[in-house]
Amino acid sequence: MLLSGELNPRYQHCVTLYRNGLICEADSLGSQGYVYLAIYPTPQSIA
């Protein structure tokens, strides 16, 4: 995502990926170089 330019650290943007029962969210929050990641199970895989 970073190499393709999909997430630019200068502008707020969020990308969500779904794979193998997990959700991964990457968000730059417009924070000048930081990317925040959150990984958690999908609602179906919790039960």
CSV table of N, CA and C in Angstrom, one decimal:
chain,number,residue,atom,x,y,z
A,1,MET,N,0.8,-1.2,0.0
A,1,MET,CA,0.0,0.0,0.0
A,1,MET,C,0.9,1.3,0.0
A,2,LEU,N,1.9,1.2,0.8
A,2,LEU,CA,2.8,2.4,0.8
A,2,LEU,C,3.6,2.5,-0.5
A,3,LEU,N,4.1,1.4,-1.0
A,3,LEU,CA,4.9,1.5,-2.2
A,3,LEU,C,4.0,1.9,-3.4
A,4,SER,N,2.8,1.5,-3.4
A,4,SER,CA,1.9,1.8,-4.6
A,4,SER,C,1.4,3.2,-4.5
A,5,GLY,N,1.6,3.9,-3.4
A,5,GLY,CA,1.1,5.3,-3.2
A,5,GLY,C,-0.3,5.4,-2.8
A,6,GLU,N,-0.9,4.2,-2.4
A,6,GLU,CA,-2.3,4.2,-2.0
A,6,GLU,C,-2.5,5.0,-0.7
A,7,LEU,N,-1.5,4.8,0.2
A,7,LEU,CA,-1.5,5.6,1.4
A,7,LEU,C,-0.4,6.7,1.3
A,8,ASN,N,-0.8,7.9,1.4
A,8,ASN,CA,0.2,9.0,1.3
A,8,ASN,C,0.2,9.6,2.7
A,9,PRO,N,1.4,9.7,3.4
A,9,PRO,CA,1.5,10.2,4.8
A,9,PRO,C,1.1,11.6,4.9
A,10,ARG,N,1.0,12.4,3.8
A,10,ARG,CA,0.6,13.8,4.0
A,10,ARG,C,-0.9,14.0,3.9
A,11,TYR,N,-1.6,13.0,3.5
A,11,TYR,CA,-3.1,13.2,3.4
A,11,TYR,C,-3.8,12.1,4.1
A,12,GLN,N,-4.9,12.4,4.8
A,12,GLN,CA,-5.6,11.3,5.5
A,12,GLN,C,-6.3,10.4,4.6
A,13,HIS,N,-6.1,9.1,4.8
A,13,HIS,CA,-6.7,8.1,4.0
A,13,HIS,C,-6.7,6.8,4.8
A,14,CYS,N,-7.7,6.0,4.6
A,14,CYS,CA,-7.8,4.7,5.3
A,14,CYS,C,-8.0,3.6,4.3
A,15,VAL,N,-7.3,2.5,4.5
A,15,VAL,CA,-7.5,1.3,3.6
A,15,VAL,C,-7.9,0.1,4.5
A,16,THR,N,-8.9,-0.7,4.1
A,16,THR,CA,-9.3,-1.8,4.9
A,16,THR,C,-9.1,-3.1,4.0
A,17,LEU,N,-8.5,-4.1,4.6
A,17,LEU,CA,-8.3,-5.4,3.9
A,17,LEU,C,-9.0,-6.5,4.7
A,18,TYR,N,-9.6,-7.4,4.0
A,18,TYR,CA,-10.2,-8.6,4.7
A,18,TYR,C,-9.5,-9.8,4.2
A,19,ARG,N,-9.1,-10.7,5.2
A,19,ARG,CA,-8.4,-11.9,4.8
A,19,ARG,C,-8.4,-12.9,5.9
A,20,ASN,N,-8.7,-14.2,5.6
A,20,ASN,CA,-8.7,-15.3,6.6
A,20,ASN,C,-9.3,-15.0,7.9
A,21,GLY,N,-10.5,-14.4,7.9
A,21,GLY,CA,-11.2,-14.1,9.1
A,21,GLY,C,-10.7,-12.9,9.9
A,22,LEU,N,-9.8,-12.1,9.3
A,22,LEU,CA,-9.3,-10.9,9.9
A,22,LEU,C,-9.5,-9.6,9.1
A,23,ILE,N,-9.6,-8.5,9.8
A,23,ILE,CA,-9.7,-7.2,9.2
A,23,ILE,C,-8.5,-6.4,9.5
A,24,CYS,N,-7.8,-5.8,8.6
A,24,CYS,CA,-6.7,-5.0,8.8
A,24,CYS,C,-7.0,-3.6,8.2
A,25,GLU,N,-6.9,-2.6,9.1
A,25,GLU,CA,-7.1,-1.2,8.7
A,25,GLU,C,-5.8,-0.5,8.8
A,26,ALA,N,-5.4,0.2,7.8
A,26,ALA,CA,-4.2,1.1,7.8
A,26,ALA,C,-4.7,2.5,7.5
A,27,ASP,N,-4.3,3.4,8.4
A,27,ASP,CA,-4.8,4.8,8.3
A,27,ASP,C,-3.6,5.7,8.5
A,28,SER,N,-3.4,6.7,7.6
A,28,SER,CA,-2.4,7.7,7.8
A,28,SER,C,-2.8,8.8,8.7
A,29,LEU,N,-4.0,9.1,8.8
A,29,LEU,CA,-4.6,10.2,9.6
A,29,LEU,C,-3.9,11.5,9.3
A,30,GLY,N,-3.3,11.6,8.2
A,30,GLY,CA,-2.6,12.9,7.8
A,30,GLY,C,-1.5,13.3,8.8
A,31,SER,N,-0.8,12.3,9.4
A,31,SER,CA,0.1,12.5,10.5
A,31,SER,C,1.5,12.7,10.1
A,32,GLN,N,1.8,13.1,8.9
A,32,GLN,CA,3.2,13.4,8.5
A,32,GLN,C,4.2,12.2,8.6
A,33,GLY,N,3.8,11.1,8.1
A,33,GLY,CA,4.7,10.0,8.1
A,33,GLY,C,4.4,8.8,8.9
A,34,TYR,N,3.4,8.9,9.8
A,34,TYR,CA,3.0,7.7,10.6
A,34,TYR,C,1.8,7.0,10.0
A,35,VAL,N,1.8,5.7,10.0
A,35,VAL,CA,0.7,4.9,9.6
A,35,VAL,C,0.2,4.0,10.7
A,36,TYR,N,-1.0,4.1,11.1
A,36,TYR,CA,-1.6,3.4,12.2
A,36,TYR,C,-2.3,2.1,11.7
A,37,LEU,N,-2.0,1.0,12.3
A,37,LEU,CA,-2.6,-0.3,11.9
A,37,LEU,C,-3.5,-0.9,13.0
A,38,ALA,N,-4.6,-1.4,12.6
A,38,ALA,CA,-5.4,-2.1,13.5
A,38,ALA,C,-5.8,-3.5,12.9
A,39,ILE,N,-5.6,-4.6,13.6
A,39,ILE,CA,-5.9,-5.9,13.1
A,39,ILE,C,-6.9,-6.5,14.1
A,40,TYR,N,-8.0,-7.0,13.6
A,40,TYR,CA,-9.0,-7.7,14.6
A,40,TYR,C,-9.8,-8.7,13.8
A,41,PRO,N,-10.4,-9.6,14.5
A,41,PRO,CA,-11.2,-10.7,13.8
A,41,PRO,C,-12.5,-10.1,13.2
A,42,THR,N,-13.0,-10.7,12.2
A,42,THR,CA,-14.3,-10.3,11.6
A,42,THR,C,-15.4,-10.8,12.6
A,43,PRO,N,-16.5,-10.1,12.5
A,43,PRO,CA,-17.6,-10.5,13.4
A,43,PRO,C,-18.0,-12.0,13.3
A,44,GLN,N,-17.9,-12.6,12.1
A,44,GLN,CA,-18.2,-14.0,12.0
A,44,GLN,C,-17.3,-14.9,12.7
A,45,SER,N,-16.0,-14.6,12.8
A,45,SER,CA,-15.0,-15.5,13.4
A,45,SER,C,-14.9,-15.3,15.0
A,46,ILE,N,-15.7,-14.4,15.5
A,46,ILE,CA,-15.7,-14.2,17.0
A,46,ILE,C,-16.5,-15.3,17.7
A,47,ALA,N,-17.6,-15.6,17.1
A,47,ALA,CA,-18.6,-16.6,17.7
A,47,ALA,C,-18.1,-18.0,17.6
